[in-house]
Amino acid sequence: MKILVINAGSSSLKYQLIDMETEEVLAKGLCERIGIDGHLKHSPLVGGKPVFNEDISLPTHSEAIAAVIDKLTSAEYGVVSSMSEIDAVGHRVVHGGEKFASSVRIDDAVMAAIEECTPFAPLHNPANITGINACKAVMGDVPMVAVFDTAFHQTMPDKAYMYAVPYEYYQNDGIRRYGFHGTSHRYVSSRCAELMGKPIEELKLISCHMGNGSSICAIDGGRCVDTSMGFTPLVGLPMGTRCGDLDAGVIQFLMNKYGYSIDEMLNILNKKSGVLGVSGVSSDFRDLDDAAAKGNDRARLALDMFHYWVAKVAGSYVAAMNGVDAIIFTAGVGENSKDTRAAIGGYFGYLGVTIDPVANSKRGEDVMISTPDSKVKVFVIPTNEELVIARDTRDIIS
Ligand code: ADP
């Protein structure tokens, strides 16, 4: 069985074609600048075919999907002989609200429900819907499945997901913590249980997804019990460009003082804040590491704040779960920055954690980076959201 995994953004579309017999990625790629001009990078990963990396006209997502199918099936760049070899499509959908606690096969009712969640994710859900519709237009009645970023967090208890604002905003408007990166937290936590050789039902885990966007998730017995992102992905940790937790009074103060509109204010908090805003250097942790090494105090401060917040939120989840068996680092920063892991690991002495510098220097593999005698284990586990989407799609259509 071969499954196409699609992650559609407003002007981009990422894809992977996965052979489910071996879970091997046959090809992957990215369409960019959809609706502007268009660019496709298509990388076949089997059969020794060349990479296609060119500007092509992509007026809408339909042309993008058509171009992807064309490349996947072409003699020169292809990895399958025809579209009929693609058994199903799994779509990443950002927001499933309270309607979706797991992945589902897409039909008209599901499309309507995803549409109803759009006010919660006004930039992301419409792009996901466009991607699904484009796939339907190009691929006809190939079965399709939606996998939601929010679904894994639907097991949170009400004491964790409620905001302390008048209750009617929850009842009438759905104002609550939803959480994001659920597919990633789900993947690394189940992989961690495999690596520990224990049933996930017996484990208390803390997953730290640290990329451009970052969130932490407390997973007790395989179920999410708390997470740091909220109603939107803006809160929790300071991120590449997002502010993380912030007193709402700051928003009022700055809007009054500088005359910002709410859109301008949110643009600052989403795009110009986080480690970029504090350092004035970059949102990329590699640039911050370089600048800090050269003595840039604000780059150092931005990094210190990030480490402190990860440690502080993770510590609050130790309290929430009354213990922890393992802590997981994943995503761009978590998988690649040994200095970040060592700095955060330094806060976990009270848990009996010692980071092993040799193990912590490894890259690109699942690895335990705590010393064997550490009471709480620390792992680096490269995330694989596409594989979760493909597996869910296979399970649902089979
Ligand atoms: P996204 O949230 O967009 O999926 P990723 O998980 O791919 O992001 O993470 C991207 C981030 O990973 C980059 O912005 C960069 O800060 C960080 N990163 C990648 N490689 C390294 C590295 N070697 N050292 C430190 N940070 C890195």
Tab-separated table of C-alpha atoms and ligand atoms in Angstrom:
chain	number	residue	atom	x	y	z
A	1	MET	CA	0.000	0.000	0.000
A	2	LYS	CA	1.316	3.460	-0.945
A	3	ILE	CA	0.086	6.577	0.819
A	4	LEU	CA	0.555	10.191	-0.181
A	5	VAL	CA	0.890	12.545	2.792
A	6	ILE	CA	-0.042	16.174	2.141
A	7	ASN	CA	0.592	19.233	4.301
A	8	ALA	CA	-1.006	22.202	2.556
A	9	GLY	CA	-0.232	25.763	3.625
A	10	SER	CA	-1.663	28.956	2.185
A	11	SER	CA	1.002	29.214	-0.541
A	12	SER	CA	2.915	25.972	-0.070
A	13	LEU	CA	2.321	22.227	-0.179
A	14	LYS	CA	4.653	19.608	1.297
A	15	TYR	CA	4.297	15.952	0.389
A	16	GLN	CA	5.745	12.502	0.919
A	17	LEU	CA	4.837	9.252	-0.799
A	18	ILE	CA	5.319	6.370	1.660
A	19	ASP	CA	5.355	2.628	0.957
A	20	MET	CA	3.508	1.191	3.971
A	21	GLU	CA	4.956	-2.310	3.543
A	22	THR	CA	8.400	-0.968	4.507
A	23	GLU	CA	7.466	2.532	5.751
A	24	GLU	CA	10.061	3.777	3.284
A	25	VAL	CA	9.661	7.294	1.880
A	26	LEU	CA	9.665	6.848	-1.920
A	27	ALA	CA	9.657	10.551	-2.772
A	28	LYS	CA	9.145	13.867	-1.067
A	29	GLY	CA	8.847	17.449	-2.131
A	30	LEU	CA	7.620	20.968	-1.701
A	31	CYS	CA	5.521	23.290	-3.870
A	32	GLU	CA	6.092	26.934	-2.998
A	33	ARG	CA	4.751	30.334	-4.049
A	34	ILE	CA	1.380	28.826	-5.055
A	35	GLY	CA	-0.856	31.633	-6.341
A	36	ILE	CA	2.158	33.926	-6.811
A	37	ASP	CA	4.269	32.266	-9.501
A	38	GLY	CA	5.312	28.769	-8.432
A	39	HIS	CA	8.239	26.497	-7.651
A	40	LEU	CA	8.441	22.718	-7.238
A	41	LYS	CA	11.237	20.748	-5.638
A	42	HIS	CA	10.603	17.025	-6.065
A	43	SER	CA	13.090	14.501	-4.666
A	44	PRO	CA	12.732	10.824	-5.607
A	45	LEU	CA	14.413	8.770	-2.865
A	46	VAL	CA	14.433	5.389	-4.641
A	47	GLY	CA	15.459	4.237	-8.114
A	48	GLY	CA	18.330	6.701	-8.563
A	49	LYS	CA	16.097	9.275	-10.299
A	50	PRO	CA	17.207	12.932	-10.418
A	51	VAL	CA	15.780	15.778	-8.316
A	52	PHE	CA	13.411	18.192	-10.071
A	53	ASN	CA	13.903	21.736	-8.763
A	54	GLU	CA	12.394	24.405	-11.011
A	55	ASP	CA	10.010	27.337	-11.249
A	56	ILE	CA	6.703	26.171	-12.728
A	57	SER	CA	3.355	27.919	-12.973
A	58	LEU	CA	1.199	27.110	-9.903
A	59	PRO	CA	-1.830	29.443	-9.986
A	60	THR	CA	-3.757	27.333	-7.432
A	61	HIS	CA	-3.337	24.265	-5.215
A	62	SER	CA	-4.991	22.143	-7.936
A	63	GLU	CA	-2.105	22.815	-10.335
A	64	ALA	CA	0.284	22.060	-7.466
A	65	ILE	CA	-1.302	18.654	-6.779
A	66	ALA	CA	-1.421	17.929	-10.523
A	67	ALA	CA	2.296	18.788	-10.787
A	68	VAL	CA	3.093	16.523	-7.815
A	69	ILE	CA	1.179	13.599	-9.344
A	70	ASP	CA	2.830	14.267	-12.693
A	71	LYS	CA	6.309	14.094	-11.146
A	72	LEU	CA	5.477	11.045	-8.965
A	73	THR	CA	4.362	9.117	-12.068
A	74	SER	CA	6.750	10.502	-14.724
A	75	ALA	CA	9.342	8.318	-16.458
A	76	GLU	CA	12.176	10.703	-15.591
A	77	TYR	CA	11.400	11.626	-11.953
A	78	GLY	CA	8.724	9.134	-10.940
A	79	VAL	CA	8.584	6.407	-8.311
A	80	VAL	CA	5.241	4.841	-9.329
A	81	SER	CA	3.895	4.047	-12.780
A	82	SER	CA	0.446	5.596	-12.430
A	83	MET	CA	-1.847	7.417	-9.998
A	84	SER	CA	-3.757	4.183	-9.408
A	85	GLU	CA	-0.762	2.944	-7.360
A	86	ILE	CA	-1.511	5.638	-4.755
A	87	ASP	CA	-4.015	3.919	-2.454
A	88	ALA	CA	-4.933	6.832	-0.210
A	89	VAL	CA	-4.051	10.377	0.830
A	90	GLY	CA	-3.463	11.554	4.403
A	91	HIS	CA	-3.900	15.260	5.027
A	92	ARG	CA	-2.483	17.239	7.915
A	93	VAL	CA	-5.215	19.508	9.281
A	94	VAL	CA	-4.244	22.030	11.944
A	95	HIS	CA	-7.422	22.528	13.952
A	96	GLY	CA	-10.060	19.951	14.771
A	97	GLY	CA	-11.527	21.866	17.719
A	98	GLU	CA	-13.467	19.619	20.103
A	99	LYS	CA	-14.980	17.785	17.142
A	100	PHE	CA	-12.005	15.524	16.423
A	101	ALA	CA	-10.141	13.543	19.076
A	102	SER	CA	-8.640	11.230	16.449
A	103	SER	CA	-8.026	10.992	12.719
A	104	VAL	CA	-11.016	10.442	10.420
A	105	ARG	CA	-11.860	9.455	6.869
A	106	ILE	CA	-12.841	12.584	4.953
A	107	ASP	CA	-16.416	12.883	3.725
A	108	ASP	CA	-18.781	15.820	3.280
A	109	ALA	CA	-19.713	15.935	6.969
A	110	VAL	CA	-16.035	15.948	7.988
A	111	MET	CA	-15.311	18.749	5.513
A	112	ALA	CA	-18.147	20.776	7.020
A	113	ALA	CA	-16.805	20.159	10.535
A	114	ILE	CA	-13.268	21.233	9.519
A	115	GLU	CA	-14.844	24.338	8.013
A	116	GLU	CA	-16.613	25.011	11.324
A	117	CYS	CA	-13.218	24.943	13.093
A	118	THR	CA	-11.854	27.639	10.755
A	119	PRO	CA	-12.500	30.574	13.119
A	120	PHE	CA	-10.024	28.933	15.530
A	121	ALA	CA	-7.301	28.683	12.855
A	122	PRO	CA	-8.211	31.313	10.259
A	123	LEU	CA	-4.908	31.041	8.391
A	124	HIS	CA	-4.325	27.291	8.546
A	125	ASN	CA	-7.645	25.472	8.178
A	126	PRO	CA	-8.658	27.221	4.929
A	127	ALA	CA	-5.303	26.217	3.407
A	128	ASN	CA	-5.823	22.610	4.579
A	129	ILE	CA	-9.350	22.616	3.089
A	130	THR	CA	-7.999	24.008	-0.181
A	131	GLY	CA	-5.418	21.199	-0.250
A	132	ILE	CA	-8.091	18.530	0.302
A	133	ASN	CA	-10.365	19.998	-2.386
A	134	ALA	CA	-7.470	20.228	-4.834
A	135	CYS	CA	-6.652	16.562	-4.174
A	136	LYS	CA	-10.280	15.573	-4.758
A	137	ALA	CA	-10.327	17.534	-8.015
A	138	VAL	CA	-7.150	15.882	-9.309
A	139	MET	CA	-7.374	12.395	-7.743
A	140	GLY	CA	-11.114	11.734	-7.813
A	141	ASP	CA	-12.417	9.242	-5.266
A	142	VAL	CA	-9.106	8.052	-3.785
A	143	PRO	CA	-9.812	7.631	-0.041
A	144	MET	CA	-8.598	10.536	2.086
A	145	VAL	CA	-7.996	10.895	5.807
A	146	ALA	CA	-7.599	14.011	7.982
A	147	VAL	CA	-5.059	13.968	10.824
A	148	PHE	CA	-5.380	16.878	13.236
A	149	ASP	CA	-2.618	18.737	15.128
A	150	THR	CA	-5.025	19.280	18.002
A	151	ALA	CA	-6.501	15.756	18.295
A	152	PHE	CA	-3.914	14.232	20.648
A	153	HIS	CA	-4.579	16.980	23.201
A	154	GLN	CA	-8.306	16.269	23.430
A	155	THR	CA	-7.660	13.939	26.380
A	156	MET	CA	-6.644	16.883	28.606
A	157	PRO	CA	-8.845	17.163	31.684
A	158	ASP	CA	-11.000	20.286	31.981
A	159	LYS	CA	-8.862	21.674	34.818
A	160	ALA	CA	-5.958	21.799	32.334
A	161	TYR	CA	-7.724	23.109	29.253
A	162	MET	CA	-10.019	25.717	30.800
A	163	TYR	CA	-9.051	29.393	30.953
A	164	ALA	CA	-10.175	31.272	34.044
A	165	VAL	CA	-12.456	33.657	32.146
A	166	PRO	CA	-16.279	33.741	32.350
A	167	TYR	CA	-17.496	30.201	31.657
A	168	GLU	CA	-19.858	31.266	28.888
A	169	TYR	CA	-16.873	32.029	26.624
A	170	TYR	CA	-16.072	28.335	26.749
A	171	GLN	CA	-19.688	27.218	26.380
A	172	ASN	CA	-20.681	29.660	23.644
A	173	ASP	CA	-17.427	30.334	21.843
A	174	GLY	CA	-15.115	27.378	22.442
A	175	ILE	CA	-12.498	29.497	24.217
A	176	ARG	CA	-10.108	26.973	25.814
A	177	ARG	CA	-6.631	25.507	25.456
A	178	TYR	CA	-6.459	23.233	22.383
A	179	GLY	CA	-2.719	22.664	21.961
A	180	PHE	CA	-0.795	21.944	18.753
A	181	HIS	CA	2.055	19.693	17.521
A	182	GLY	CA	-0.112	16.782	18.734
A	183	THR	CA	0.999	14.453	15.934
A	184	SER	CA	4.640	15.010	16.868
A	185	HIS	CA	4.085	14.581	20.618
A	186	ARG	CA	2.145	11.393	19.899
A	187	TYR	CA	4.886	9.957	17.669
A	188	VAL	CA	7.838	10.658	19.976
A	189	SER	CA	6.016	9.505	23.110
A	190	SER	CA	5.066	6.156	21.602
A	191	ARG	CA	8.582	5.741	20.192
A	192	CYS	CA	10.006	6.551	23.621
A	193	ALA	CA	7.935	3.782	25.206
A	194	GLU	CA	9.288	1.362	22.560
A	195	LEU	CA	12.865	2.442	23.296
A	196	MET	CA	12.274	1.999	27.039
A	197	GLY	CA	10.745	-1.426	26.418
A	198	LYS	CA	7.688	-0.605	28.517
A	199	PRO	CA	3.980	-0.238	27.752
A	200	ILE	CA	3.173	3.460	27.321
A	201	GLU	CA	0.251	2.954	29.722
A	202	GLU	CA	2.827	2.616	32.528
A	203	LEU	CA	4.878	5.709	31.683
A	204	LYS	CA	4.817	9.392	32.548
A	205	LEU	CA	6.532	11.296	29.724
A	206	ILE	CA	7.311	14.921	28.924
A	207	SER	CA	7.796	15.688	25.251
A	208	CYS	CA	9.621	18.911	24.298
A	209	HIS	CA	8.997	19.795	20.623
A	210	MET	CA	11.494	22.594	19.967
A	211	GLY	CA	11.559	23.979	16.437
A	212	ASN	CA	10.550	27.343	14.974
A	213	GLY	CA	7.408	26.810	16.989
A	214	SER	CA	7.852	25.044	20.314
A	215	SER	CA	5.545	23.273	22.723
A	216	ILE	CA	5.783	20.860	25.630
A	217	CYS	CA	3.344	18.083	26.356
A	218	ALA	CA	2.713	16.039	29.503
A	219	ILE	CA	1.744	12.466	28.576
A	220	ASP	CA	0.510	10.199	31.353
A	221	GLY	CA	-0.166	6.603	30.345
A	222	GLY	CA	-0.110	7.534	26.657
A	223	ARG	CA	-2.689	10.313	27.050
A	224	CYS	CA	-1.980	14.028	26.851
A	225	VAL	CA	-2.811	15.641	30.206
A	226	ASP	CA	-1.429	19.123	29.538
A	227	THR	CA	0.369	21.116	26.878
A	228	SER	CA	1.927	24.554	26.653
A	229	MET	CA	0.301	25.948	23.505
A	230	GLY	CA	-3.214	27.208	24.010
A	231	PHE	CA	-6.178	28.538	22.077
A	232	THR	CA	-3.581	29.487	19.461
A	233	PRO	CA	0.092	28.496	19.000
A	234	LEU	CA	1.205	31.907	20.350
A	235	VAL	CA	1.610	30.960	23.995
A	236	GLY	CA	3.703	28.805	26.284
A	237	LEU	CA	7.425	28.929	25.556
A	238	PRO	CA	9.171	31.848	23.896
A	239	MET	CA	9.694	30.607	20.312
A	240	GLY	CA	11.603	31.641	17.181
A	241	THR	CA	9.372	34.671	16.628
A	242	ARG	CA	6.368	34.106	18.954
A	243	CYS	CA	6.252	35.676	22.384
A	244	GLY	CA	4.979	32.737	24.444
A	245	ASP	CA	3.205	33.527	27.710
A	246	LEU	CA	2.485	37.227	28.120
A	247	ASP	CA	0.396	39.351	30.470
A	248	ALA	CA	-2.612	40.604	28.430
A	249	GLY	CA	-2.059	43.965	30.141
A	250	VAL	CA	1.099	44.428	28.050
A	251	ILE	CA	-1.050	44.299	24.914
A	252	GLN	CA	-3.332	47.043	26.175
A	253	PHE	CA	-0.366	49.175	27.293
A	254	LEU	CA	1.493	48.941	23.972
A	255	MET	CA	-1.631	49.434	21.844
A	256	ASN	CA	-2.535	52.557	23.782
A	257	LYS	CA	0.983	53.956	23.784
A	258	TYR	CA	1.855	53.317	20.119
A	259	GLY	CA	-1.597	53.317	18.546
A	260	TYR	CA	-1.224	49.803	17.147
A	261	SER	CA	-4.274	48.078	15.712
A	262	ILE	CA	-4.928	44.605	17.123
A	263	ASP	CA	-3.635	43.099	13.858
A	264	GLU	CA	-0.387	45.097	14.131
A	265	MET	CA	-0.011	44.069	17.757
A	266	LEU	CA	-0.559	40.386	17.015
A	267	ASN	CA	1.846	40.587	14.102
A	268	ILE	CA	4.511	41.845	16.526
A	269	LEU	CA	3.736	39.078	19.012
A	270	ASN	CA	3.681	36.353	16.325
A	271	LYS	CA	6.424	37.456	13.949
A	272	LYS	CA	8.781	39.846	15.738
A	273	SER	CA	8.967	38.478	19.256
A	274	GLY	CA	10.424	35.321	20.811
A	275	VAL	CA	14.172	34.790	20.603
A	276	LEU	CA	14.259	37.061	17.530
A	277	GLY	CA	12.685	39.934	19.440
A	278	VAL	CA	14.859	39.552	22.518
A	279	SER	CA	18.144	39.033	20.668
A	280	GLY	CA	17.572	41.349	17.700
A	281	VAL	CA	19.762	38.802	15.870
A	282	SER	CA	17.693	35.951	14.426
A	283	SER	CA	14.926	33.453	15.040
A	284	ASP	CA	17.309	30.661	14.062
A	285	PHE	CA	19.008	29.002	17.007
A	286	ARG	CA	22.174	28.373	14.979
A	287	ASP	CA	22.600	32.140	14.509
A	288	LEU	CA	21.919	32.702	18.206
A	289	ASP	CA	24.520	30.111	19.214
A	290	ASP	CA	27.068	31.828	16.945
A	291	ALA	CA	26.214	35.324	18.199
A	292	ALA	CA	26.287	34.245	21.854
A	293	ALA	CA	29.656	32.560	21.336
A	294	LYS	CA	30.956	35.891	20.007
A	295	GLY	CA	29.802	37.677	23.156
A	296	ASN	CA	26.388	39.025	22.073
A	297	ASP	CA	24.614	39.483	25.419
A	298	ARG	CA	21.080	39.662	24.017
A	299	ALA	CA	21.582	36.454	22.026
A	300	ARG	CA	22.805	34.857	25.269
A	301	LEU	CA	19.747	36.212	27.112
A	302	ALA	CA	17.343	34.894	24.453
A	303	LEU	CA	18.898	31.437	24.727
A	304	ASP	CA	18.915	31.568	28.538
A	305	MET	CA	15.225	32.518	28.530
A	306	PHE	CA	14.366	29.655	26.191
A	307	HIS	CA	16.232	27.065	28.295
A	308	TYR	CA	14.677	28.442	31.492
A	309	TRP	CA	11.157	28.297	30.084
A	310	VAL	CA	11.510	24.737	28.818
A	311	ALA	CA	12.826	23.672	32.231
A	312	LYS	CA	10.117	25.608	34.067
A	313	VAL	CA	7.209	24.266	32.023
A	314	ALA	CA	8.611	20.711	32.095
A	315	GLY	CA	8.977	21.048	35.875
A	316	SER	CA	5.342	22.091	36.175
A	317	TYR	CA	4.386	18.910	34.294
A	318	VAL	CA	6.395	16.788	36.739
A	319	ALA	CA	4.124	18.318	39.388
A	320	ALA	CA	0.996	17.830	37.263
A	321	MET	CA	1.752	14.118	36.728
A	322	ASN	CA	3.267	13.542	40.183
A	323	GLY	CA	6.459	12.297	38.585
A	324	VAL	CA	8.126	11.623	35.266
A	325	ASP	CA	9.932	8.620	33.779
A	326	ALA	CA	11.468	10.236	30.712
A	327	ILE	CA	11.876	13.585	28.978
A	328	ILE	CA	12.062	13.732	25.168
A	329	PHE	CA	13.654	16.372	22.942
A	330	THR	CA	12.531	16.617	19.323
A	331	ALA	CA	12.134	18.916	16.244
A	332	GLY	CA	14.754	21.192	14.640
A	333	VAL	CA	16.335	22.573	17.799
A	334	GLY	CA	15.697	19.518	19.984
A	335	GLU	CA	17.184	17.125	17.430
A	336	ASN	CA	20.175	19.230	16.394
A	337	SER	CA	21.372	21.506	19.182
A	338	LYS	CA	23.419	19.613	21.750
A	339	ASP	CA	24.166	22.866	23.583
A	340	THR	CA	20.441	23.562	24.034
A	341	ARG	CA	19.846	20.021	25.321
A	342	ALA	CA	22.799	20.236	27.696
A	343	ALA	CA	21.660	23.621	29.024
A	344	ILE	CA	18.085	22.440	29.620
A	345	GLY	CA	19.324	19.114	31.019
A	346	GLY	CA	21.322	21.110	33.564
A	347	TYR	CA	18.032	22.195	35.176
A	348	PHE	CA	16.943	18.593	35.746
A	349	GLY	CA	19.453	17.719	38.468
A	350	TYR	CA	16.607	17.521	41.019
A	351	LEU	CA	15.158	14.676	38.922
A	352	GLY	CA	18.410	12.721	39.120
A	353	VAL	CA	19.278	13.515	35.485
A	354	THR	CA	22.857	13.656	34.234
A	355	ILE	CA	23.399	14.285	30.512
A	356	ASP	CA	26.055	12.064	28.921
A	357	PRO	CA	28.116	14.367	26.641
A	358	VAL	CA	29.106	11.551	24.268
A	359	ALA	CA	25.528	10.358	23.715
A	360	ASN	CA	24.389	13.984	23.499
A	361	SER	CA	26.788	14.560	20.582
A	362	LYS	CA	25.026	11.999	18.355
A	363	ARG	CA	22.738	13.241	15.613
A	364	GLY	CA	19.948	11.961	13.422
A	365	GLU	CA	18.993	8.896	15.461
A	366	ASP	CA	16.920	7.866	18.462
A	367	VAL	CA	19.306	8.105	21.407
A	368	MET	CA	19.192	8.157	25.194
A	369	ILE	CA	21.356	11.111	26.216
A	370	SER	CA	21.116	10.661	29.993
A	371	THR	CA	23.698	8.499	31.752
A	372	PRO	CA	22.569	4.905	32.438
A	373	ASP	CA	22.293	5.636	36.182
A	374	SER	CA	20.078	8.726	35.691
A	375	LYS	CA	16.828	8.247	37.571
A	376	VAL	CA	14.763	10.005	34.913
A	377	LYS	CA	15.798	9.177	31.339
A	378	VAL	CA	16.299	11.806	28.635
A	379	PHE	CA	15.922	10.927	24.952
A	380	VAL	CA	16.425	12.624	21.601
A	381	ILE	CA	13.871	11.216	19.157
A	382	PRO	CA	13.648	12.685	15.636
A	383	THR	CA	9.968	13.390	15.041
A	384	ASN	CA	8.082	11.948	12.073
A	385	GLU	CA	4.654	13.502	11.689
A	386	GLU	CA	4.326	12.248	8.097
A	387	LEU	CA	4.700	8.642	9.227
A	388	VAL	CA	1.947	9.074	11.843
A	389	ILE	CA	-0.327	10.578	9.176
A	390	ALA	CA	0.448	7.683	6.814
A	391	ARG	CA	-0.122	5.042	9.511
A	392	ASP	CA	-3.431	6.596	10.598
A	393	THR	CA	-4.516	6.771	6.954
A	394	ARG	CA	-3.650	3.110	6.407
A	395	ASP	CA	-5.445	2.028	9.592
A	396	ILE	CA	-8.587	4.005	8.782
A	397	ILE	CA	-8.979	2.951	5.162
A	398	SER	CA	-8.072	-0.720	5.759
B	1	ADP	P1	9.289	24.057	12.217
B	1	ADP	O1	8.715	24.476	13.533
B	1	ADP	O2	9.226	25.109	11.164
B	1	ADP	O3	8.853	22.680	11.748
B	1	ADP	P2	11.834	22.796	12.667
B	1	ADP	O4	11.388	21.775	13.637
B	1	ADP	O5	12.308	22.349	11.326
B	1	ADP	O6	10.826	23.964	12.506
B	1	ADP	O7	13.024	23.604	13.372
B	1	ADP	C1	13.670	24.643	12.678
B	1	ADP	C2	14.668	25.288	13.607
B	1	ADP	O8	15.625	24.306	14.044
B	1	ADP	C3	15.532	26.347	12.942
B	1	ADP	O9	14.926	27.602	12.986
B	1	ADP	C4	16.767	26.334	13.787
B	1	ADP	O10	16.615	27.297	14.806
B	1	ADP	C5	16.800	24.987	14.440
B	1	ADP	N1	17.988	24.218	14.084
B	1	ADP	C6	18.190	23.438	13.014
B	1	ADP	N2	19.438	22.919	13.048
B	1	ADP	C7	20.049	23.383	14.167
B	1	ADP	C8	21.334	23.228	14.779
B	1	ADP	N3	22.259	22.471	14.227
B	1	ADP	N4	21.572	23.881	15.923
B	1	ADP	C9	20.632	24.658	16.487
B	1	ADP	N5	19.411	24.838	15.968
B	1	ADP	C10	19.122	24.230	14.831
